[in-house]
């Protein structure tokens, strides 16, 4: 069955406050500024392998496609949320399942 | 060049750049992510754009609204050059069109990729006389042709026919995936046969539902056009826009190419700093066809792709001057060189051969597309060697 994800394609977006609050709880932060596909995808998968279920991995990136590709790449391994700063930087929050 | 031609080139280029940026329409993404973790969003967009463009180009050709096709001689050069290009674009992280739109988004990394592609074009040009008598002479099989021009079937009908066959094949694939999943627990031979028979129907229903859901999403987006225009767009929306621009371009100029015009830019820019580019056989007689080294209309169009991507990125809050990590520089340098030389050895890039080439049913491009996809496959497996690929 096609789900609504087939149309929207984007993970849930976080508000500025929620993003700042959740960032404090991160167990692992990956600096992906200046990186391009597919390295953030590969690093996200490797990062999640090191974490325990429930842990939070945050990637900071300035690469637009990553906000969709990274959540897709980790699939069911993590629940993904995205924060868009509005000036071309993004954070991807991945909670390991 | 007359003003109306320039305006069309500017319009088509700006539209292509904007739709590429908004849909993140990247051929590396389309194939790499499909191989790595079966993500087919962009793959669907690429397929939709190619098939739709094929249908409309076929119709335009049938009624005489066209200028020229691009049909290089076919042979094993497509496999070799395509493979090198596929390796290069996967390593660089952006195809010929992806590099252009990211240059417009402000990525210094992809400006470096463009520069290295230029070095690749120039190196090929210097080696061309030798390559022509060895590599091309040995690997070329026959004259290039577009199937639109050689069959007795009307071109419009042929385009629709091929698109329908492709759709049926796609429906069978997705239908089989879901029916075999449903029957996996009951390994009954008769049931499985029935499943195989029903696969295309199940797939077509899924396709219809998916398309309807997409149309509803599009209608919802229209209610809030300004907010929606700043969000990322579905690659299928980009596919529709790219098709419209490509059809306009086809009726006014030719098919859409990227690396050909870029090679001409390289020759033109070098001629501006005093290099006698016209005396090189490849620039003088092949690329500029003895007309002299000057700015041509397709070069204008390609430059406006960067402008279109810049405007779209600025509007969406995605523009920034992005400084690459130092460890990513080899990707830009090596990837750019491989794309530059690979696209000349094929000849053609992902746009010329996968998008335009298949849409114009060019025999050469069928072969080159196989080479490019094979290159992406091999390179994806190398990049994902530590975490593994799905396919």
Short mmCIF file of C-alpha atoms in Angstrom, two decimals:
data_model
loop_
_atom_site.label_atom_id
_atom_site.label_comp_id
_atom_site.label_asym_id
_atom_site.label_seq_id
_atom_site.Cartn_x
_atom_site.Cartn_y
_atom_site.Cartn_z
CA UNK A 1 0.00 0.00 0.00
CA UNK A 2 1.31 3.46 -0.79
CA UNK A 3 1.54 5.49 2.35
CA UNK A 4 1.40 9.22 2.84
CA UNK A 5 5.22 9.12 2.93
CA UNK A 6 5.16 8.44 -0.82
CA UNK A 7 3.78 11.92 -1.32
CA UNK A 8 5.38 14.03 1.37
CA UNK A 9 8.74 12.24 1.38
CA UNK A 10 9.89 14.25 4.33
CA UNK A 11 10.32 13.21 7.97
CA UNK A 12 8.67 15.18 10.77
CA UNK A 13 10.03 18.67 11.22
CA UNK A 14 11.00 20.04 14.63
CA UNK A 15 10.26 23.55 15.87
CA UNK A 16 13.22 25.74 16.85
CA UNK A 17 12.60 25.22 20.58
CA UNK A 18 12.13 21.45 20.35
CA UNK A 19 15.25 21.21 18.20
CA UNK A 20 17.36 23.11 20.73
CA UNK A 21 16.00 21.10 23.67
CA UNK A 22 16.45 17.74 21.98
CA UNK A 23 19.97 18.68 20.88
CA UNK A 24 21.03 18.76 24.56
CA UNK A 25 20.09 15.09 24.87
CA UNK A 26 22.18 13.88 21.95
CA UNK A 27 24.38 10.87 22.69
CA UNK A 28 26.44 11.35 19.53
CA UNK A 29 26.79 14.43 17.34
CA UNK A 30 28.25 14.08 13.85
CA UNK A 31 29.60 17.20 12.14
CA UNK A 32 28.65 16.77 8.49
CA UNK A 33 29.07 20.41 7.46
CA UNK A 34 30.76 20.54 4.07
CA UNK A 35 30.07 16.86 3.40
CA UNK A 36 28.06 15.63 0.41
CA UNK A 37 26.16 12.44 -0.41
CA UNK A 38 26.56 9.64 0.25
CA UNK A 39 29.02 10.09 3.11
CA UNK A 40 26.46 11.37 5.67
CA UNK A 41 24.32 8.30 4.92
CA UNK A 42 27.27 5.98 5.47
CA UNK A 43 28.35 7.82 8.64
CA UNK A 44 24.79 7.73 10.03
CA UNK A 45 24.64 3.96 9.57
CA UNK A 46 28.07 3.54 11.18
CA UNK A 47 27.13 5.89 14.04
CA UNK A 48 23.91 4.01 14.81
CA UNK A 49 25.85 0.73 14.95
CA UNK A 50 27.81 2.17 17.91
CA UNK A 51 24.69 3.31 19.84
CA UNK A 52 22.19 1.50 22.09
CA UNK A 53 18.43 1.46 21.37
CA UNK A 54 16.86 4.72 22.57
CA UNK A 55 20.08 6.70 22.07
CA UNK A 56 19.96 9.85 19.98
CA UNK A 57 22.28 10.60 17.06
CA UNK A 58 22.29 14.13 15.66
CA UNK A 59 23.88 15.10 12.37
CA UNK A 60 24.58 18.74 11.60
CA UNK A 61 24.66 19.28 7.84
CA UNK A 62 24.49 21.96 5.17
CA UNK A 63 23.72 19.50 2.37
CA UNK A 64 20.07 19.85 1.31
CA UNK A 65 19.37 16.29 0.08
CA UNK A 66 20.62 14.76 3.35
CA UNK A 67 17.44 15.77 5.20
CA UNK A 68 15.64 13.13 3.15
CA UNK A 69 18.40 10.70 2.19
CA UNK A 70 19.79 10.07 5.67
CA UNK A 71 16.39 9.13 7.23
CA UNK A 72 15.74 6.89 4.22
CA UNK A 73 19.15 5.27 4.48
CA UNK A 74 18.75 4.27 8.13
CA UNK A 75 15.18 3.07 7.48
CA UNK A 76 13.62 1.28 10.45
CA UNK A 77 16.82 1.41 12.50
CA UNK A 78 15.97 4.88 13.76
CA UNK A 79 13.12 7.32 14.05
CA UNK A 80 14.04 10.49 12.19
CA UNK A 81 13.15 14.12 12.72
CA UNK A 82 14.54 17.13 10.89
CA UNK A 83 15.15 20.75 11.81
CA UNK A 84 15.62 23.40 9.13
CA UNK A 85 17.34 26.54 10.36
CA UNK A 86 16.14 28.56 7.35
CA UNK A 87 19.64 29.65 6.38
CA UNK A 88 20.83 26.46 4.69
CA UNK A 89 21.86 24.45 7.73
CA UNK A 90 19.94 21.45 8.95
CA UNK A 91 19.95 18.99 11.84
CA UNK A 92 18.87 15.39 11.49
CA UNK A 93 17.77 13.69 14.72
CA UNK A 94 17.93 9.91 14.65
CA UNK A 95 16.64 7.96 17.65
CA UNK A 96 17.85 4.37 17.49
CA UNK A 97 15.00 1.88 17.72
CA UNK B 1 22.12 35.00 -32.03
CA UNK B 2 18.74 36.68 -32.20
CA UNK B 3 17.06 37.93 -29.05
CA UNK B 4 14.13 35.48 -29.15
CA UNK B 5 16.53 32.52 -29.30
CA UNK B 6 18.43 33.91 -26.32
CA UNK B 7 15.20 34.41 -24.39
CA UNK B 8 14.13 30.81 -25.02
CA UNK B 9 17.58 29.57 -23.93
CA UNK B 10 17.40 31.68 -20.77
CA UNK B 11 13.85 30.52 -20.00
CA UNK B 12 14.58 26.83 -20.58
CA UNK B 13 17.85 26.96 -18.61
CA UNK B 14 16.31 28.82 -15.66
CA UNK B 15 13.35 26.44 -15.55
CA UNK B 16 15.58 23.36 -15.71
CA UNK B 17 17.83 24.71 -12.94
CA UNK B 18 14.89 25.59 -10.69
CA UNK B 19 13.16 22.21 -11.15
CA UNK B 20 16.43 20.29 -10.67
CA UNK B 21 17.06 22.18 -7.42
CA UNK B 22 13.52 21.91 -6.05
CA UNK B 23 13.20 18.21 -6.85
CA UNK B 24 16.80 17.40 -5.81
CA UNK B 25 16.78 15.73 -9.20
CA UNK B 26 20.06 13.91 -9.11
CA UNK B 27 20.88 10.85 -11.21
CA UNK B 28 23.51 9.66 -8.72
CA UNK B 29 20.86 9.76 -6.01
CA UNK B 30 18.39 7.97 -8.32
CA UNK B 31 20.62 4.94 -8.90
CA UNK B 32 22.99 4.96 -5.91
CA UNK B 33 20.25 5.11 -3.27
CA UNK B 34 18.26 2.48 -5.14
CA UNK B 35 21.23 0.10 -5.04
CA UNK B 36 22.26 1.01 -1.50
CA UNK B 37 18.90 0.88 0.29
CA UNK B 38 16.17 0.45 -2.34
CA UNK B 39 15.06 4.08 -2.11
CA UNK B 40 13.28 4.67 -5.41
CA UNK B 41 11.79 8.17 -4.99
CA UNK B 42 14.24 9.90 -7.30
CA UNK B 43 14.47 6.83 -9.54
CA UNK B 44 10.73 7.19 -10.16
CA UNK B 45 11.19 10.86 -10.97
CA UNK B 46 13.96 10.09 -13.49
CA UNK B 47 11.85 7.35 -15.13
CA UNK B 48 8.80 9.61 -15.29
CA UNK B 49 10.77 12.48 -16.83
CA UNK B 50 12.42 10.22 -19.43
CA UNK B 51 9.21 8.46 -20.49
CA UNK B 52 7.09 11.62 -20.58
CA UNK B 53 9.73 13.45 -22.58
CA UNK B 54 9.93 10.50 -24.98
CA UNK B 55 6.17 10.63 -25.61
CA UNK B 56 6.13 14.38 -26.25
CA UNK B 57 9.31 14.42 -28.34
CA UNK B 58 7.88 11.59 -30.43
CA UNK B 59 4.72 13.61 -31.03
CA UNK B 60 6.68 16.81 -31.77
CA UNK B 61 8.92 14.94 -34.22
CA UNK B 62 5.95 13.33 -35.99
CA UNK B 63 4.36 16.72 -36.64
CA UNK B 64 7.63 18.35 -37.65
CA UNK B 65 8.11 20.57 -34.57
CA UNK B 66 11.78 19.76 -34.03
CA UNK B 67 15.24 20.87 -35.08
CA UNK B 68 17.77 18.03 -34.68
CA UNK B 69 18.42 14.80 -32.84
CA UNK B 70 21.76 13.97 -31.23
CA UNK B 71 22.80 10.53 -32.47
CA UNK B 72 26.55 9.78 -32.20
CA UNK B 73 27.96 6.61 -33.73
CA UNK B 74 27.24 3.61 -31.54
CA UNK B 75 29.55 0.89 -30.28
CA UNK B 76 31.52 -0.15 -27.23
CA UNK B 77 32.66 3.43 -26.58
CA UNK B 78 29.32 3.96 -24.84
CA UNK B 79 30.07 1.15 -22.38
CA UNK B 80 33.65 2.27 -21.68
CA UNK B 81 33.02 6.02 -21.46
CA UNK B 82 29.70 5.52 -19.68
CA UNK B 83 31.32 3.28 -17.07
CA UNK B 84 34.08 5.83 -16.41
CA UNK B 85 31.45 8.58 -16.19
CA UNK B 86 29.30 6.50 -13.81
CA UNK B 87 32.28 5.85 -11.51
CA UNK B 88 33.15 9.55 -11.63
CA UNK B 89 29.70 10.92 -10.89
CA UNK B 90 29.16 8.56 -7.95
CA UNK B 91 32.55 9.46 -6.47
CA UNK B 92 31.95 13.19 -7.04
CA UNK B 93 28.50 12.91 -5.41
CA UNK B 94 26.73 14.65 -8.29
CA UNK B 95 26.05 13.92 -11.95
CA UNK B 96 26.48 16.42 -14.79
CA UNK B 97 23.15 18.11 -14.01
CA UNK B 98 23.54 17.65 -10.23
CA UNK B 99 26.92 19.39 -10.32
CA UNK B 100 25.37 22.35 -12.16
CA UNK B 101 22.45 22.86 -9.79
CA UNK B 102 24.65 22.49 -6.71
CA UNK B 103 27.07 25.02 -8.13
CA UNK B 104 24.02 27.32 -8.17
CA UNK B 105 23.20 26.41 -4.54
CA UNK B 106 26.61 27.75 -3.54
CA UNK B 107 28.70 24.60 -3.15
CA UNK B 108 32.37 25.52 -3.70
CA UNK B 109 33.02 21.77 -3.94
CA UNK B 110 30.95 21.50 -7.12
CA UNK B 111 32.58 24.58 -8.67
CA UNK B 112 35.82 22.67 -8.19
CA UNK B 113 34.17 19.61 -9.77
CA UNK B 114 33.16 21.77 -12.75
CA UNK B 115 36.72 23.09 -13.07
CA UNK B 116 38.11 19.55 -13.04
CA UNK B 117 35.52 18.44 -15.60
CA UNK B 118 36.87 21.30 -17.75
CA UNK B 119 40.41 19.95 -17.33
CA UNK B 120 39.06 16.54 -18.35
CA UNK B 121 37.49 18.00 -21.53
CA UNK B 122 40.74 19.81 -22.38
CA UNK B 123 42.88 16.71 -21.79
CA UNK B 124 40.58 14.67 -24.02
CA UNK B 125 40.75 17.33 -26.72
CA UNK B 126 44.56 17.23 -26.74
CA UNK B 127 44.51 13.44 -27.02
CA UNK B 128 41.65 13.36 -29.54
CA UNK B 129 43.64 12.83 -32.79
CA UNK B 130 45.30 9.73 -31.30
CA UNK B 131 42.07 8.49 -29.68
CA UNK B 132 40.15 8.97 -32.92
CA UNK B 133 42.41 6.63 -34.87
CA UNK B 134 42.76 4.04 -32.06
CA UNK B 135 40.02 3.99 -29.41
CA UNK B 136 37.10 5.28 -31.49
CA UNK B 137 38.17 3.44 -34.67
CA UNK B 138 38.42 0.13 -32.80
CA UNK B 139 35.28 0.37 -30.67
CA UNK B 140 32.77 2.07 -32.97
CA UNK B 141 30.35 -0.33 -34.64
CA UNK B 142 27.89 1.68 -36.68
CA UNK B 143 26.28 5.01 -37.55
CA UNK B 144 24.13 6.52 -34.83
CA UNK B 145 20.39 6.52 -35.26
CA UNK B 146 17.20 7.45 -33.44
CA UNK B 147 14.53 4.75 -33.65
CA UNK B 148 11.98 7.52 -34.23
CA UNK B 149 13.51 8.13 -37.66
CA UNK B 150 13.85 4.55 -38.95
CA UNK B 151 10.60 2.78 -38.12
CA UNK B 152 7.42 2.97 -40.16
CA UNK B 153 5.41 3.36 -36.94
CA UNK B 154 4.42 7.01 -36.41
CA UNK B 155 6.86 8.50 -33.87
CA UNK B 156 4.14 9.66 -31.48
CA UNK B 157 2.64 6.17 -31.37
CA UNK B 158 6.07 4.60 -30.91
CA UNK B 159 6.77 6.89 -27.95
CA UNK B 160 3.44 6.05 -26.31
CA UNK B 161 3.98 2.34 -27.03
CA UNK B 162 7.44 2.21 -25.46
CA UNK B 163 6.20 4.20 -22.46
CA UNK B 164 3.29 1.76 -21.97
CA UNK B 165 5.60 -1.27 -22.19
CA UNK B 166 7.92 0.34 -19.64
CA UNK B 167 4.96 1.09 -17.36
CA UNK B 168 3.72 -2.51 -17.63
CA UNK B 169 7.20 -3.81 -16.82
CA UNK B 170 7.41 -1.51 -13.82
CA UNK B 171 3.91 -2.54 -12.67
CA UNK B 172 4.86 -6.22 -12.94
CA UNK B 173 7.95 -5.64 -10.81
CA UNK B 174 6.17 -3.82 -7.98
CA UNK B 175 3.12 -6.10 -8.31
CA UNK B 176 5.29 -9.21 -8.01
CA UNK B 177 7.08 -7.79 -4.99
CA UNK B 178 3.79 -7.34 -3.13
CA UNK B 179 2.05 -10.54 -4.29
CA UNK B 180 5.01 -12.79 -3.49
CA UNK B 181 5.17 -11.16 -0.07
CA UNK B 182 1.48 -11.98 0.44
CA UNK B 183 1.90 -15.59 -0.66
CA UNK B 184 5.27 -16.18 0.96
CA UNK B 185 3.79 -18.10 3.87
CA UNK B 186 1.76 -20.50 1.73
CA UNK B 187 4.20 -22.04 -0.74
CA UNK B 188 1.48 -23.37 -3.03
CA UNK B 189 2.54 -23.73 -6.66
CA UNK B 190 -0.90 -22.94 -8.10
CA UNK B 191 -1.24 -19.88 -5.90
CA UNK B 192 2.20 -18.65 -6.97
CA UNK B 193 1.33 -19.10 -10.65
CA UNK B 194 -1.81 -17.10 -10.07
CA UNK B 195 0.28 -14.49 -8.29
CA UNK B 196 2.64 -14.23 -11.25
CA UNK B 197 -0.33 -13.76 -13.56
CA UNK B 198 -1.89 -11.12 -11.34
CA UNK B 199 1.34 -9.20 -10.72
CA UNK B 200 0.90 -6.64 -13.53
CA UNK B 201 -2.68 -5.90 -12.46
CA UNK B 202 -1.76 -5.52 -8.80
CA UNK B 203 1.16 -3.32 -9.85
CA UNK B 204 -0.97 -1.13 -12.11
CA UNK B 205 -3.47 -0.66 -9.28
CA UNK B 206 -0.64 0.35 -6.96
CA UNK B 207 0.68 2.73 -9.59
CA UNK B 208 -2.77 4.28 -10.03
CA UNK B 209 -3.20 4.66 -6.26
CA UNK B 210 0.28 6.16 -5.92
CA UNK B 211 -0.36 8.60 -8.76
CA UNK B 212 -3.75 9.58 -7.30
CA UNK B 213 -2.17 10.14 -3.89
CA UNK B 214 0.53 12.25 -5.53
CA UNK B 215 -2.10 14.32 -7.38
CA UNK B 216 -3.98 14.89 -4.11
CA UNK B 217 -0.76 16.00 -2.44
CA UNK B 218 -0.11 18.39 -5.32
CA UNK B 219 -3.65 19.80 -5.01
CA UNK B 220 -3.13 20.28 -1.26
CA UNK B 221 0.15 22.09 -1.92
CA UNK B 222 -1.63 24.48 -4.32
CA UNK B 223 -3.83 25.74 -1.48
CA UNK B 224 -0.80 27.25 0.17
CA UNK B 225 1.42 28.03 -2.80
CA UNK B 226 4.04 30.26 -1.18
CA UNK B 227 4.75 27.95 1.75
CA UNK B 228 4.71 24.92 -0.54
CA UNK B 229 7.09 26.54 -3.01
CA UNK B 230 9.72 26.82 -0.26
CA UNK B 231 9.41 23.16 0.76
CA UNK B 232 11.35 20.42 -1.06
CA UNK B 233 9.30 19.11 -3.99
CA UNK B 234 8.52 15.56 -5.00
CA UNK B 235 10.94 14.45 -7.75
CA UNK B 236 7.87 13.68 -9.89
CA UNK B 237 6.92 17.37 -9.80
CA UNK B 238 10.42 18.18 -11.01
CA UNK B 239 9.94 15.54 -13.72
CA UNK B 240 6.84 17.34 -15.04
CA UNK B 241 8.59 20.71 -15.11
CA UNK B 242 11.75 19.33 -16.72
CA UNK B 243 9.64 17.63 -19.39
CA UNK B 244 7.88 20.90 -20.23
CA UNK B 245 11.21 22.74 -20.55
CA UNK B 246 12.76 19.93 -22.60
CA UNK B 247 9.83 19.82 -25.02
CA UNK B 248 10.10 23.58 -25.59
CA UNK B 249 13.85 23.20 -26.14
CA UNK B 250 13.31 20.30 -28.59
CA UNK B 251 10.95 22.33 -30.74
CA UNK B 252 13.35 25.32 -30.77
CA UNK B 253 16.82 23.79 -30.69
CA UNK B 254 17.64 20.14 -30.03
CA UNK B 255 17.75 17.61 -27.20
CA UNK B 256 19.00 18.68 -23.77
CA UNK B 257 22.71 18.05 -23.21
CA UNK B 258 25.07 19.20 -20.50
CA UNK B 259 28.65 18.04 -21.04
CA UNK B 260 28.69 18.93 -24.76
CA UNK B 261 27.95 22.62 -24.06
CA UNK B 262 30.36 22.48 -21.09
CA UNK B 263 33.14 21.24 -23.40
CA UNK B 264 32.35 24.17 -25.69
CA UNK B 265 32.52 26.53 -22.70
CA UNK B 266 35.98 25.12 -21.91
CA UNK B 267 37.11 25.78 -25.49
CA UNK B 268 35.57 29.25 -25.49
CA UNK B 269 37.03 30.30 -22.12
CA UNK B 270 40.49 29.04 -23.10
CA UNK B 271 40.25 30.97 -26.36
CA UNK B 272 39.54 34.11 -24.32
CA UNK B 273 42.86 33.76 -22.48
CA UNK B 274 44.80 33.35 -25.71
CA UNK B 275 44.75 29.60 -26.42
CA UNK B 276 44.25 28.82 -30.13
CA UNK B 277 41.40 26.43 -29.38
CA UNK B 278 40.07 26.56 -32.93
CA UNK B 279 43.23 24.81 -34.15
CA UNK B 280 42.43 21.73 -32.05
CA UNK B 281 40.51 19.26 -34.19
CA UNK B 282 38.00 18.32 -31.48
CA UNK B 283 37.01 21.87 -30.58
CA UNK B 284 37.39 23.35 -34.06
CA UNK B 285 35.71 20.80 -36.30
CA UNK B 286 33.77 18.47 -33.94
CA UNK B 287 32.29 20.64 -31.17
CA UNK B 288 32.07 23.98 -32.97
CA UNK B 289 31.69 22.28 -36.38
CA UNK B 290 33.96 24.71 -38.18
CA UNK B 291 31.77 27.68 -37.22
CA UNK B 292 34.52 29.25 -35.12
CA UNK B 293 34.87 29.25 -31.33
CA UNK B 294 32.08 31.44 -30.02
CA UNK B 295 29.20 31.36 -27.53
CA UNK B 296 26.46 29.08 -28.87
CA UNK B 297 22.82 28.99 -27.81
CA UNK B 298 23.12 25.72 -25.85
CA UNK B 299 26.04 27.23 -23.89
CA UNK B 300 23.72 30.09 -22.87
CA UNK B 301 21.05 27.60 -21.82
CA UNK B 302 23.47 25.62 -19.63
CA UNK B 303 24.73 28.78 -17.92
CA UNK B 304 21.15 29.66 -17.03
CA UNK B 305 20.70 26.27 -15.34
CA UNK B 306 23.08 27.54 -12.66
CA UNK B 307 21.10 30.80 -12.48
CA UNK B 308 17.78 28.94 -12.12
CA UNK B 309 19.16 26.72 -9.36
CA UNK B 310 20.57 29.78 -7.58
CA UNK B 311 17.19 31.58 -7.66
CA UNK B 312 15.29 28.51 -6.48
CA UNK B 313 17.78 27.88 -3.67
CA UNK B 314 17.69 31.51 -2.58
CA UNK B 315 13.88 31.46 -2.49
CA UNK B 316 13.81 28.23 -0.46
CA UNK B 317 16.46 29.25 2.09
CA UNK B 318 18.83 26.60 0.70
CA UNK B 319 21.47 28.96 -0.71
CA UNK B 320 24.75 29.36 1.15
CA UNK B 321 28.40 29.49 0.18
CA UNK B 322 29.39 26.04 1.39
CA UNK B 323 33.03 25.32 2.06
CA UNK B 324 33.88 21.64 1.59
CA UNK B 325 35.67 19.47 4.13
CA UNK B 326 39.29 19.04 3.11
CA UNK B 327 38.91 15.26 2.97
CA UNK B 328 36.21 15.68 0.28
CA UNK B 329 38.52 17.47 -2.17
CA UNK B 330 39.68 14.22 -3.85
CA UNK B 331 36.02 13.50 -4.66
CA UNK B 332 35.69 16.79 -6.55
CA UNK B 333 39.06 16.50 -8.32
CA UNK B 334 39.05 12.81 -9.28
CA UNK B 335 35.27 12.68 -9.80
CA UNK B 336 35.39 15.78 -12.01
CA UNK B 337 38.27 14.46 -14.11
CA UNK B 338 36.55 11.10 -14.59
CA UNK B 339 33.25 12.78 -15.54
CA UNK B 340 35.01 15.13 -17.97
CA UNK B 341 36.96 12.42 -19.78
CA UNK B 342 34.25 9.74 -19.46
CA UNK B 343 31.61 11.99 -20.98
CA UNK B 344 33.86 12.61 -24.02
CA UNK B 345 34.89 8.95 -24.39
CA UNK B 346 31.24 7.75 -24.41
CA UNK B 347 30.29 10.43 -25.69
CA UNK B 348 27.58 12.02 -23.54
CA UNK B 349 26.66 12.32 -19.87
CA UNK B 350 23.71 11.16 -17.79
CA UNK B 351 21.48 13.86 -19.27
CA UNK B 352 22.55 13.31 -22.88
CA UNK B 353 22.41 9.53 -22.64
CA UNK B 354 19.97 8.49 -19.90
CA UNK B 355 17.43 11.31 -19.96
CA UNK B 356 17.58 12.78 -23.49
CA UNK B 357 19.19 9.78 -25.17
CA UNK B 358 16.57 7.25 -24.11
CA UNK B 359 13.81 9.81 -24.68
CA UNK B 360 14.96 10.24 -28.30
CA UNK B 361 15.42 6.44 -28.65
CA UNK B 362 19.06 6.77 -29.71
CA UNK B 363 20.83 3.42 -30.10
CA UNK B 364 24.12 4.84 -28.81
CA UNK B 365 22.44 6.09 -25.64
CA UNK B 366 20.92 2.69 -24.77
CA UNK B 367 24.47 1.31 -24.62
CA UNK B 368 25.93 4.31 -22.81
CA UNK B 369 23.12 4.23 -20.22
CA UNK B 370 24.03 0.63 -19.39
CA UNK B 371 27.67 1.70 -18.97
CA UNK B 372 26.76 4.62 -16.69
CA UNK B 373 24.46 2.57 -14.45
CA UNK B 374 27.11 -0.19 -14.22
CA UNK B 375 29.65 2.42 -13.13
CA UNK B 376 27.30 3.74 -10.44
CA UNK B 377 26.68 0.18 -9.23
CA UNK B 378 30.37 -0.65 -8.83
CA UNK B 379 31.23 2.67 -7.17
CA UNK B 380 28.23 2.51 -4.81
CA UNK B 381 29.37 -0.89 -3.58
CA UNK B 382 32.85 0.50 -2.97
CA UNK B 383 31.61 3.53 -1.02
CA UNK B 384 29.19 1.42 1.04
CA UNK B 385 31.75 -1.37 1.57
CA UNK B 386 31.67 -0.96 5.38
CA UNK B 387 27.90 -0.91 5.82
CA UNK B 388 26.70 -2.98 2.85
CA UNK B 389 24.26 -2.45 -0.03
CA UNK B 390 20.70 -3.72 -0.42
CA UNK B 391 21.10 -4.70 -4.10
#
